[in-house]
CSV table of C-alpha atoms (C1' of nucleotides) in Angstrom, one decimal:
chain,number,residue,atom,x,y,z
A,1,MET,CA,0.0,0.0,0.0
A,2,PRO,CA,2.4,2.7,-1.1
A,3,LYS,CA,-0.3,5.3,-1.5
A,4,LYS,CA,-1.6,5.1,2.0
A,5,THR,CA,-0.3,8.4,3.4
A,6,HIS,CA,-1.3,10.0,0.1
A,7,ARG,CA,-4.9,9.0,0.7
A,8,ILE,CA,-5.0,10.2,4.2
A,9,ALA,CA,-3.6,13.5,3.2
A,10,ARG,CA,-6.4,13.7,0.8
A,11,ARG,CA,-9.2,12.9,3.3
A,12,THR,CA,-8.0,15.2,6.0
A,13,GLU,CA,-6.3,17.9,4.0
A,14,ALA,CA,-3.1,19.4,5.4
A,15,LEU,CA,-3.7,22.4,7.7
A,16,SER,CA,-2.7,25.8,6.2
A,17,ARG,CA,-3.1,29.4,7.0
A,18,GLU,CA,-5.7,29.7,4.2
A,19,ARG,CA,-7.8,26.9,5.5
A,20,ILE,CA,-7.7,28.3,9.0
A,21,VAL,CA,-8.7,31.8,7.9
A,22,ALA,CA,-11.5,30.3,5.7
A,23,ALA,CA,-12.8,28.3,8.6
A,24,ALA,CA,-12.6,31.3,10.9
A,25,ILE,CA,-14.7,33.4,8.4
A,26,ASP,CA,-17.3,30.6,8.4
A,27,ILE,CA,-17.5,30.5,12.2
A,28,LEU,CA,-17.6,34.3,12.5
A,29,ASP,CA,-20.4,34.5,9.9
A,30,ALA,CA,-22.4,31.8,11.6
A,31,GLY,CA,-22.0,32.8,15.2
A,32,GLY,CA,-20.4,36.2,15.5
A,33,GLU,CA,-17.2,37.2,17.3
A,34,GLY,CA,-18.1,35.3,20.4
A,35,ALA,CA,-18.3,32.0,18.5
A,36,LEU,CA,-14.7,32.1,17.3
A,37,THR,CA,-12.6,30.3,20.0
A,38,VAL,CA,-9.5,28.4,19.2
A,39,ARG,CA,-11.1,25.3,20.5
A,40,ALA,CA,-14.1,25.6,18.2
A,41,LEU,CA,-11.8,26.4,15.3
A,42,ALA,CA,-9.6,23.3,16.0
A,43,GLY,CA,-12.7,21.2,16.4
A,44,ARG,CA,-14.0,22.2,13.0
A,45,LEU,CA,-10.7,21.6,11.4
A,46,ALA,CA,-10.4,18.3,13.2
A,47,THR,CA,-7.1,19.1,14.8
A,48,GLY,CA,-5.6,20.2,18.2
A,49,SER,CA,-5.7,23.7,19.4
A,50,GLY,CA,-1.9,24.0,19.4
A,51,ALA,CA,-1.8,23.2,15.6
A,52,ILE,CA,-3.5,26.6,14.9
A,53,TYR,CA,-0.5,28.4,16.5
A,54,TRP,CA,1.9,26.8,14.0
A,55,HIS,CA,0.3,28.7,11.1
A,56,VAL,CA,-1.0,31.8,12.9
A,57,ALA,CA,0.7,34.0,15.5
A,58,ASP,CA,-2.4,34.5,17.7
A,59,LYS,CA,-6.1,35.1,17.6
A,60,ASN,CA,-5.7,38.8,16.8
A,61,GLU,CA,-3.8,38.1,13.7
A,62,LEU,CA,-6.4,35.5,12.7
A,63,LEU,CA,-9.2,38.0,13.1
A,64,ALA,CA,-7.2,40.6,11.1
A,65,ALA,CA,-6.4,38.2,8.3
A,66,ALA,CA,-10.1,37.3,8.0
A,67,ALA,CA,-11.1,40.9,7.8
A,68,ASP,CA,-8.4,41.6,5.2
A,69,GLU,CA,-9.7,38.8,3.1
A,70,VAL,CA,-13.3,40.1,3.1
A,71,ILE,CA,-12.3,43.7,2.3
A,72,ALA,CA,-9.9,42.7,-0.4
A,73,ARG,CA,-12.8,40.8,-2.2
A,74,VAL,CA,-15.0,43.9,-1.9
A,75,ILE,CA,-12.4,46.3,-3.4
A,76,THR,CA,-11.6,44.1,-6.3
A,77,ALA,CA,-15.3,43.6,-6.9
A,78,VAL,CA,-16.2,47.3,-7.2
A,79,ALA,CA,-13.1,48.1,-9.2
A,80,GLY,CA,-14.2,49.6,-12.5
A,81,SER,CA,-14.0,52.8,-14.5
A,82,LYS,CA,-16.7,55.2,-13.3
A,83,GLU,CA,-16.9,58.9,-12.6
A,84,PRO,CA,-14.9,59.6,-9.4
A,85,GLN,CA,-17.9,60.5,-7.3
A,86,GLU,CA,-19.8,57.5,-8.5
A,87,ALA,CA,-16.8,55.3,-7.8
A,88,ILE,CA,-16.5,56.6,-4.3
A,89,ARG,CA,-20.1,55.8,-3.6
A,90,ALA,CA,-19.6,52.3,-5.0
A,91,ILE,CA,-16.6,51.7,-2.8
A,92,ALA,CA,-18.3,53.0,0.3
A,93,LEU,CA,-21.4,51.0,-0.5
A,94,GLY,CA,-19.3,47.9,-1.1
A,95,VAL,CA,-17.7,48.2,2.3
A,96,PHE,CA,-21.1,48.9,3.9
A,97,ASP,CA,-22.7,45.8,2.4
A,98,ALA,CA,-19.7,43.6,3.3
A,99,ILE,CA,-20.0,44.7,6.9
A,100,ASP,CA,-23.7,44.2,6.8
A,101,ALA,CA,-23.0,40.6,5.7
A,102,HIS,CA,-20.1,40.1,8.0
A,103,PRO,CA,-20.6,42.4,11.0
A,104,TRP,CA,-17.4,41.2,12.8
A,105,VAL,CA,-15.4,42.9,10.0
A,106,GLY,CA,-16.7,46.2,11.3
A,107,SER,CA,-15.0,45.9,14.7
A,108,GLN,CA,-11.8,44.6,13.0
A,109,LEU,CA,-11.4,47.6,10.7
A,110,PHE,CA,-10.4,49.8,13.6
A,111,ARG,CA,-7.3,47.9,14.6
A,112,GLU,CA,-3.9,48.6,13.0
A,113,PRO,CA,-4.3,51.3,10.3
A,114,TRP,CA,-1.5,49.7,8.2
A,115,ARG,CA,-3.4,46.5,7.7
A,116,PRO,CA,-4.4,45.6,4.1
A,117,ALA,CA,-8.1,46.0,5.0
A,118,THR,CA,-7.9,49.7,5.8
A,119,LEU,CA,-5.1,50.3,3.3
A,120,GLU,CA,-7.2,49.0,0.4
A,121,ILE,CA,-10.0,51.4,1.3
A,122,ILE,CA,-7.8,54.4,1.6
A,123,GLU,CA,-6.0,53.6,-1.6
A,124,SER,CA,-9.0,53.2,-3.7
A,125,VAL,CA,-10.8,56.2,-2.2
A,126,SER,CA,-7.8,58.5,-2.6
A,127,GLY,CA,-7.3,57.3,-6.1
A,128,GLN,CA,-10.7,58.6,-7.0
A,129,LEU,CA,-10.3,61.9,-5.0
A,130,HIS,CA,-7.0,62.4,-6.9
A,131,ALA,CA,-9.0,62.1,-10.2
A,132,LEU,CA,-11.3,64.7,-8.8
A,133,GLY,CA,-8.4,67.1,-8.4
A,134,GLY,CA,-7.8,69.9,-5.8
A,135,PRO,CA,-4.9,70.7,-3.5
A,136,ARG,CA,-3.1,67.8,-1.8
A,137,ALA,CA,-3.8,68.9,1.8
A,138,ALA,CA,-7.6,69.1,0.9
A,139,GLN,CA,-7.3,65.6,-0.5
A,140,PHE,CA,-5.8,64.2,2.8
A,141,ASN,CA,-8.7,65.8,4.7
A,142,SER,CA,-11.2,64.4,2.3
A,143,VAL,CA,-9.9,60.8,2.5
A,144,THR,CA,-9.7,60.7,6.2
A,145,ALA,CA,-13.2,62.3,6.6
A,146,LEU,CA,-14.7,59.7,4.3
A,147,LEU,CA,-12.7,56.9,5.9
A,148,HIS,CA,-13.7,57.8,9.4
A,149,TYR,CA,-17.4,58.2,8.3
A,150,ILE,CA,-17.3,54.8,6.8
A,151,LEU,CA,-15.6,53.4,9.9
A,152,GLY,CA,-18.1,55.0,12.1
A,153,VAL,CA,-21.1,53.5,10.3
A,154,ALA,CA,-19.2,50.2,10.1
A,155,GLY,CA,-18.6,50.1,13.9
A,156,GLN,CA,-22.2,51.1,14.6
A,157,ASN,CA,-23.6,48.4,12.3
A,158,ALA,CA,-21.3,45.8,13.9
A,159,ALA,CA,-22.5,46.8,17.3
A,160,ASN,CA,-26.1,46.6,16.3
A,161,ALA,CA,-25.6,43.2,14.8
A,162,ARG,CA,-24.2,42.1,18.1
A,163,LEU,CA,-27.2,43.4,20.0
A,164,VAL,CA,-30.1,42.1,17.9
A,165,ALA,CA,-31.1,38.5,18.6
A,166,PRO,CA,-30.2,36.4,15.5
A,167,GLY,CA,-33.8,35.9,14.7
A,168,THR,CA,-35.2,39.4,14.9
A,169,ASP,CA,-35.4,41.5,11.8
A,170,ARG,CA,-33.9,44.9,11.3
A,171,SER,CA,-37.2,46.9,11.4
A,172,ALA,CA,-38.3,45.3,14.7
A,173,PHE,CA,-35.0,46.4,16.2
A,174,LEU,CA,-35.3,49.9,14.9
A,175,GLY,CA,-38.9,50.0,16.2
A,176,SER,CA,-37.8,49.1,19.6
A,177,VAL,CA,-35.0,51.7,19.7
A,178,ALA,CA,-37.5,54.3,18.4
A,179,ALA,CA,-39.9,53.3,21.1
A,180,ARG,CA,-37.2,53.9,23.7
A,181,TRP,CA,-36.4,57.3,22.2
A,182,THR,CA,-40.1,58.2,22.3
A,183,ALA,CA,-40.3,57.3,25.9
A,184,LEU,CA,-37.5,59.7,26.9
A,185,ASP,CA,-38.0,62.8,29.1
A,186,PRO,CA,-39.2,65.5,26.7
A,187,ALA,CA,-37.5,68.2,28.8
A,188,LYS,CA,-34.1,66.4,28.5
A,189,TYR,CA,-34.2,65.0,25.1
A,190,PRO,CA,-36.7,67.1,22.9
A,191,PHE,CA,-34.7,66.6,19.7
A,192,VAL,CA,-34.0,62.9,20.0
A,193,ARG,CA,-37.6,62.4,20.7
A,194,GLN,CA,-38.6,64.2,17.5
A,195,MET,CA,-36.2,62.1,15.5
A,196,ALA,CA,-37.7,58.8,16.7
A,197,ALA,CA,-40.1,58.5,13.7
A,198,GLN,CA,-37.3,59.0,11.2
A,199,LEU,CA,-35.1,56.5,13.0
A,200,ARG,CA,-37.9,54.0,12.7
A,201,ASP,CA,-38.6,54.5,9.1
A,202,HIS,CA,-35.2,55.2,7.6
A,203,ASP,CA,-33.3,52.8,5.3
A,204,ASP,CA,-29.8,52.0,6.4
A,205,ARG,CA,-28.2,51.9,3.0
A,206,GLU,CA,-29.9,55.1,1.9
A,207,GLN,CA,-29.0,56.8,5.1
A,208,PHE,CA,-25.4,55.7,4.7
A,209,LEU,CA,-25.2,57.1,1.1
A,210,ALA,CA,-26.8,60.3,2.2
A,211,GLY,CA,-23.9,60.8,4.6
A,212,VAL,CA,-21.4,60.0,1.8
A,213,ASP,CA,-23.1,62.5,-0.4
A,214,LEU,CA,-23.0,65.1,2.3
A,215,ILE,CA,-19.3,64.7,2.6
A,216,LEU,CA,-18.8,64.7,-1.2
A,217,ALA,CA,-20.9,68.0,-1.3
A,218,GLY,CA,-18.6,69.4,1.4
A,219,ILE,CA,-15.6,68.3,-0.6
A,220,ALA,CA,-17.0,70.0,-3.7
A,221,ALA,CA,-17.8,73.2,-1.7
A,222,VAL,CA,-14.4,73.7,-0.3
A,223,ARG,CA,-12.5,72.9,-3.5
B,1,MET,CA,-18.5,50.9,72.4
B,2,PRO,CA,-21.8,51.7,70.8
B,3,LYS,CA,-20.1,53.6,67.9
B,4,LYS,CA,-17.9,50.7,66.8
B,5,THR,CA,-19.8,49.7,63.6
B,6,HIS,CA,-20.1,53.4,62.8
B,7,ARG,CA,-16.3,53.8,62.9
B,8,ILE,CA,-15.8,50.8,60.7
B,9,ALA,CA,-18.4,52.0,58.2
B,10,ARG,CA,-16.5,55.3,58.0
B,11,ARG,CA,-13.1,53.7,57.4
B,12,THR,CA,-14.1,51.3,54.7
B,13,GLU,CA,-16.9,53.2,53.1
B,14,ALA,CA,-20.0,51.2,52.0
B,15,LEU,CA,-19.9,49.9,48.5
B,16,SER,CA,-22.2,51.7,46.0
B,17,ARG,CA,-22.7,51.8,42.3
B,18,GLU,CA,-21.0,55.2,42.2
B,19,ARG,CA,-17.9,54.1,44.0
B,20,ILE,CA,-17.7,51.1,41.7
B,21,VAL,CA,-18.1,53.1,38.5
B,22,ALA,CA,-15.5,55.7,39.8
B,23,ALA,CA,-13.0,53.0,40.6
B,24,ALA,CA,-13.6,51.4,37.2
B,25,ILE,CA,-12.8,54.7,35.5
B,26,ASP,CA,-9.6,55.0,37.5
B,27,ILE,CA,-8.5,51.5,36.5
B,28,LEU,CA,-9.5,52.0,32.8
B,29,ASP,CA,-7.6,55.3,32.6
B,30,ALA,CA,-4.5,53.9,34.3
B,31,GLY,CA,-4.3,50.6,32.5
B,32,GLY,CA,-6.8,50.5,29.6
B,33,GLU,CA,-9.6,48.1,28.9
B,34,GLY,CA,-7.5,45.1,29.6
B,35,ALA,CA,-6.8,46.2,33.1
B,36,LEU,CA,-10.4,46.2,34.2
B,37,THR,CA,-11.1,42.8,35.6
B,38,VAL,CA,-13.7,42.1,38.3
B,39,ARG,CA,-10.9,40.8,40.5
B,40,ALA,CA,-8.8,44.0,40.1
B,41,LEU,CA,-11.8,46.1,40.8
B,42,ALA,CA,-12.7,44.1,43.9
B,43,GLY,CA,-9.1,44.3,45.1
B,44,ARG,CA,-9.0,48.1,44.7
B,45,LEU,CA,-12.3,48.4,46.5
B,46,ALA,CA,-11.1,45.9,49.2
B,47,THR,CA,-14.1,43.7,48.7
B,48,GLY,CA,-14.9,40.3,47.2
B,49,SER,CA,-15.6,39.9,43.5
B,50,GLY,CA,-19.2,38.8,44.2
B,51,ALA,CA,-19.9,42.1,46.0
B,52,ILE,CA,-19.7,44.0,42.6
B,53,TYR,CA,-22.6,42.0,41.3
B,54,TRP,CA,-24.8,43.2,44.0
B,55,HIS,CA,-24.6,46.8,42.6
B,56,VAL,CA,-24.0,46.2,38.9
B,57,ALA,CA,-25.6,43.6,36.6
B,58,ASP,CA,-22.4,42.6,34.7
B,59,LYS,CA,-19.1,43.9,33.3
B,60,ASN,CA,-20.9,45.3,30.2
B,61,GLU,CA,-23.2,47.5,32.2
B,62,LEU,CA,-20.2,48.7,34.2
B,63,LEU,CA,-18.3,49.7,31.1
B,64,ALA,CA,-21.3,51.5,29.7
B,65,ALA,CA,-22.0,53.4,32.9
B,66,ALA,CA,-18.4,54.5,33.0
B,67,ALA,CA,-18.6,55.8,29.5
B,68,ASP,CA,-21.9,57.6,30.1
B,69,GLU,CA,-20.3,59.4,33.0
B,70,VAL,CA,-17.4,60.6,31.0
B,71,ILE,CA,-19.6,61.8,28.1
B,72,ALA,CA,-22.1,63.5,30.3
B,73,ARG,CA,-19.3,65.6,31.9
B,74,VAL,CA,-18.2,66.6,28.4
B,75,ILE,CA,-21.6,67.7,27.2
B,76,THR,CA,-22.4,69.8,30.3
B,77,ALA,CA,-18.9,71.3,30.1
B,78,VAL,CA,-19.3,72.5,26.5
B,79,ALA,CA,-22.9,73.6,27.0
B,80,GLY,CA,-23.1,77.4,26.3
B,81,SER,CA,-24.7,79.8,23.9
B,82,LYS,CA,-22.7,80.1,20.7
B,83,GLU,CA,-23.4,80.2,17.0
B,84,PRO,CA,-24.8,76.7,16.0
B,85,GLN,CA,-21.7,75.9,13.8
B,86,GLU,CA,-19.3,76.9,16.5
B,87,ALA,CA,-21.3,74.9,19.1
B,88,ILE,CA,-21.2,71.8,17.0
B,89,ARG,CA,-17.5,72.2,16.6
B,90,ALA,CA,-17.2,72.6,20.4
B,91,ILE,CA,-19.3,69.5,21.1
B,92,ALA,CA,-17.4,67.4,18.6
B,93,LEU,CA,-14.0,68.6,19.9
B,94,GLY,CA,-15.1,67.9,23.5
B,95,VAL,CA,-16.0,64.4,22.6
B,96,PHE,CA,-12.7,64.1,20.7
B,97,ASP,CA,-10.7,65.3,23.7
B,98,ALA,CA,-12.5,63.1,26.1
B,99,ILE,CA,-11.7,60.0,24.0
B,100,ASP,CA,-8.2,61.2,23.7
B,101,ALA,CA,-8.0,61.3,27.5
B,102,HIS,CA,-10.0,58.1,28.0
B,103,PRO,CA,-9.5,56.0,24.9
B,104,TRP,CA,-11.7,53.1,26.3
B,105,VAL,CA,-14.7,55.4,25.9
B,106,GLY,CA,-14.1,55.3,22.2
B,107,SER,CA,-14.9,51.6,22.0
B,108,GLN,CA,-17.8,51.8,24.3
B,109,LEU,CA,-19.6,54.5,22.3
B,110,PHE,CA,-20.5,51.9,19.7
B,111,ARG,CA,-22.6,49.8,21.9
B,112,GLU,CA,-26.3,50.3,22.5
B,113,PRO,CA,-27.4,53.5,20.7
B,114,TRP,CA,-30.0,54.3,23.3
B,115,ARG,CA,-27.4,54.7,26.1
B,116,PRO,CA,-27.0,58.2,27.6
B,117,ALA,CA,-23.5,58.6,26.1
B,118,THR,CA,-24.7,58.5,22.5
B,119,LEU,CA,-28.0,60.1,23.3
B,120,GLU,CA,-26.3,63.1,24.9
B,121,ILE,CA,-24.2,63.7,21.8
B,122,ILE,CA,-27.2,63.2,19.4
B,123,GLU,CA,-29.4,65.5,21.5
B,124,SER,CA,-26.9,68.4,21.7
B,125,VAL,CA,-25.8,68.2,18.0
B,126,SER,CA,-29.3,68.0,16.7
B,127,GLY,CA,-30.3,70.9,18.9
B,128,GLN,CA,-27.7,73.0,17.1
B,129,LEU,CA,-28.7,71.7,13.7
B,130,HIS,CA,-32.3,72.6,14.5
B,131,ALA,CA,-31.1,76.2,15.2
B,132,LEU,CA,-29.4,76.1,11.8
B,133,GLY,CA,-32.8,75.4,10.1
B,134,GLY,CA,-33.6,73.4,7.0
B,135,PRO,CA,-35.9,70.5,6.3
B,136,ARG,CA,-36.3,67.8,8.9
B,137,ALA,CA,-35.2,64.9,6.7
B,138,ALA,CA,-32.0,66.8,5.9
B,139,GLN,CA,-31.5,67.3,9.7
B,140,PHE,CA,-31.7,63.7,10.4
B,141,ASN,CA,-29.1,63.0,7.7
B,142,SER,CA,-26.9,65.6,9.1
B,143,VAL,CA,-26.9,64.4,12.7
B,144,THR,CA,-26.3,60.8,11.7
B,145,ALA,CA,-23.4,61.8,9.3
B,146,LEU,CA,-21.8,63.9,12.0
B,147,LEU,CA,-22.3,61.3,14.7
B,148,HIS,CA,-20.9,58.5,12.6
B,149,TYR,CA,-17.9,60.7,11.7
B,150,ILE,CA,-17.3,61.4,15.4
B,151,LEU,CA,-17.7,57.7,16.3
B,152,GLY,CA,-15.3,56.8,13.5
B,153,VAL,CA,-12.6,59.0,14.8
B,154,ALA,CA,-13.3,57.9,18.3
B,155,GLY,CA,-13.0,54.3,17.4
B,156,GLN,CA,-9.8,54.8,15.5
B,157,ASN,CA,-8.3,56.8,18.4
B,158,ALA,CA,-9.2,54.2,20.8
B,159,ALA,CA,-7.6,51.5,18.6
B,160,ASN,CA,-4.5,53.6,18.2
B,161,ALA,CA,-4.2,54.1,21.9
B,162,ARG,CA,-4.5,50.3,22.4
B,163,LEU,CA,-1.6,49.9,20.0
B,164,VAL,CA,1.0,52.4,21.1
B,165,ALA,CA,3.2,51.3,24.0
B,166,PRO,CA,2.2,53.4,27.0
B,167,GLY,CA,5.5,55.2,26.9
B,168,THR,CA,5.8,56.2,23.2
B,169,ASP,CA,4.6,59.5,22.1
B,170,ARG,CA,2.1,60.2,19.4
B,171,SER,CA,4.6,61.5,16.8
B,172,ALA,CA,6.9,58.5,17.1
B,173,PHE,CA,3.8,56.3,16.5
B,174,LEU,CA,2.8,58.3,13.4
B,175,GLY,CA,6.3,58.2,12.1
B,176,SER,CA,6.4,54.5,12.3
B,177,VAL,CA,3.0,54.1,10.5
B,178,ALA,CA,4.2,56.6,7.9
B,179,ALA,CA,7.4,54.6,7.4
B,180,ARG,CA,5.4,51.5,6.8
B,181,TRP,CA,3.2,53.3,4.2
B,182,THR,CA,6.4,54.5,2.4
B,183,ALA,CA,7.7,51.0,2.3
B,184,LEU,CA,4.6,49.7,0.5
B,185,ASP,CA,4.7,48.5,-3.1
B,186,PRO,CA,4.4,51.7,-5.3
B,187,ALA,CA,2.5,49.8,-7.9
B,188,LYS,CA,-0.2,48.6,-5.5
B,189,TYR,CA,-0.5,51.6,-3.2
B,190,PRO,CA,0.7,54.8,-5.1
B,191,PHE,CA,-1.8,57.1,-3.4
B,192,VAL,CA,-1.3,55.8,0.2
B,193,ARG,CA,2.5,56.2,-0.3
B,194,GLN,CA,2.0,59.8,-1.4
B,195,MET,CA,0.0,60.5,1.7
B,196,ALA,CA,2.6,59.2,4.1
B,197,ALA,CA,4.3,62.6,4.6
B,198,GLN,CA,0.9,64.2,5.5
B,199,LEU,CA,0.1,61.4,7.9
B,200,ARG,CA,3.4,61.9,9.6
B,201,ASP,CA,3.0,65.7,10.0
B,202,HIS,CA,-0.7,66.1,10.6
B,203,ASP,CA,-2.2,67.2,13.9
B,204,ASP,CA,-5.0,64.9,15.1
B,205,ARG,CA,-7.2,67.7,16.5
B,206,GLU,CA,-6.9,69.9,13.5
B,207,GLN,CA,-7.5,66.9,11.2
B,208,PHE,CA,-10.6,66.0,13.2
B,209,LEU,CA,-12.0,69.6,13.0
B,210,ALA,CA,-11.2,69.7,9.2
B,211,GLY,CA,-13.5,66.7,8.8
B,212,VAL,CA,-16.2,68.3,10.9
B,213,ASP,CA,-15.9,71.5,8.8
B,214,LEU,CA,-16.1,69.4,5.6
B,215,ILE,CA,-19.4,67.9,6.8
B,216,LEU,CA,-20.7,71.3,7.9
B,217,ALA,CA,-19.8,72.6,4.5
B,218,GLY,CA,-21.8,69.8,3.0
B,219,ILE,CA,-24.7,70.5,5.2
B,220,ALA,CA,-24.7,74.2,4.2
B,221,ALA,CA,-24.4,73.2,0.5
B,222,VAL,CA,-27.4,71.0,0.3
B,223,ARG,CA,-29.6,73.2,2.5
C,1,DA,C1',8.2,20.2,9.7
C,2,DC,C1',4.0,19.8,11.5
C,3,DC,C1',0.6,18.2,14.8
C,4,DT,C1',-1.3,16.6,19.6
C,5,DG,C1',-3.5,17.5,23.7
C,6,DA,C1',-2.7,18.2,28.6
C,7,DA,C1',-1.5,21.9,31.5
C,8,DC,C1',-1.1,26.8,32.8
C,9,DA,C1',-2.7,31.1,34.0
C,10,DC,C1',-6.1,33.6,33.5
C,11,DC,C1',-11.2,35.2,32.8
C,12,DG,C1',-16.6,36.6,34.2
C,13,DT,C1',-20.2,34.9,36.9
C,14,DT,C1',-22.7,32.3,40.5
C,15,DC,C1',-24.1,31.0,44.9
C,16,DA,C1',-24.0,28.9,49.6
C,17,DA,C1',-22.7,30.8,53.6
C,18,DG,C1',-21.9,34.5,56.5
C,19,DT,C1',-23.0,39.3,58.9
D,1,DA,C1',-29.7,44.0,52.8
D,2,DC,C1',-25.2,43.4,51.7
D,3,DC,C1',-20.9,41.1,51.4
D,4,DT,C1',-17.5,37.0,51.1
D,5,DG,C1',-14.7,33.9,48.5
D,6,DA,C1',-14.5,29.3,46.8
D,7,DA,C1',-16.2,27.0,42.8
D,8,DC,C1',-17.6,26.6,37.9
D,9,DA,C1',-17.2,26.8,33.2
D,10,DC,C1',-15.0,28.8,30.3
D,11,DC,C1',-10.9,31.5,27.7
D,12,DG,C1',-6.0,32.0,24.8
D,13,DT,C1',-1.6,30.3,24.8
D,14,DT,C1',2.4,27.1,25.6
D,15,DC,C1',5.1,23.2,25.3
D,16,DA,C1',6.8,18.5,25.9
D,17,DA,C1',5.9,14.7,23.3
D,18,DG,C1',4.9,12.5,19.2
D,19,DT,C1',5.1,11.5,13.9
DNA sequence: ACCTGAACACCGTTCAAGT
DNA sequence: ACCTGAACACCGTTCAAGT
């Protein structure tokens, strides 16, 4: 039986960084950040916990690599030749949708600004802003403003996803937050109370794009 | 000795939610999020770990209460009668500075959008936007855009604070990130590379305000 | 070179028992 | 009513031992 080891290697494929990251993404998507434990990962890969550490430095690096992977897919997907403003909207929306689908990416984006995930976003946005023209200092301001806005929405979405019970739908969640807002002391929170209805009825994607457009309008105004 | 229990009660003051939250803020400020463990907190308060849970539901609630406290102080501090635009800048800068001083607040702000911390910010900003006038739908867009931008910067600052070794200063950190950016592949990241110098030399507060102004310009433009 | 899995040093939280 | 602290059920990470 000279092919025996060969067969075994085929059945339980050799561990690799790629397989580990892919399994991590699956676990994160299925159960959120809390579900990704080294033991769960090792179990799904049918190996020992220690084996993970041969391919990956620690859990932090694993989380970062998983987020990099998801964002890289987005950026390549939206790459295309459009008008700068439209391209920026597409990039922003791509990131938004990716975080909507994988909320754990939202919390990851904040760590280590030199990671590919953030870098890809900065690079593609600033490429478009460059095409738009204007002085270099203004461009730096514009990229960081857009990036921070996107990150802010990303983080908020990730946090919301952590809060809503897996079964409940988005509008039920918004409805309950709106109800809380309505129940606030009118003397202390008059404006928040007034906004409750809009909170309840708004569409997240539209709202996100409205913010992008607001910033783009600002960029156009100061240019 | 009828006053004995009295004396003891005076020396080791009775536990209370306020004392616990105050001690938590101290620990968080001194050692960051990682330093706040229930055991550390109990130790500092000279009590058992279980005692904490008599006054506070769990660690999450404790973190949230600590953040609420810090933000509430900011909002009351910047309250004053100024021009709306200037007031918004003051509120934003107040939040920015608070998170600069207490980075752990940055990560907390994302959780639970009905918590006082976020509510205070929304209320005060939207009060000023109301004074600025314009249609109600546009005002909702404006508040959320500003809030998400502020949250984005907050989260990024908190993440950076977690990364820099407690001793290193800000400019050394920026220098090292800028060096990484410069070392990137020019074919893959031409624009990021170009921005490295600006990243190195920028001032965080100015940069933050430039973003606020960009959004305010956008708000003025679409009104 | 790569993998195993027990062991280590932690966590947050609970709860019988005390005062 | 409030506090104690041991105990429980977890973590991430390490490392001697195997192949």
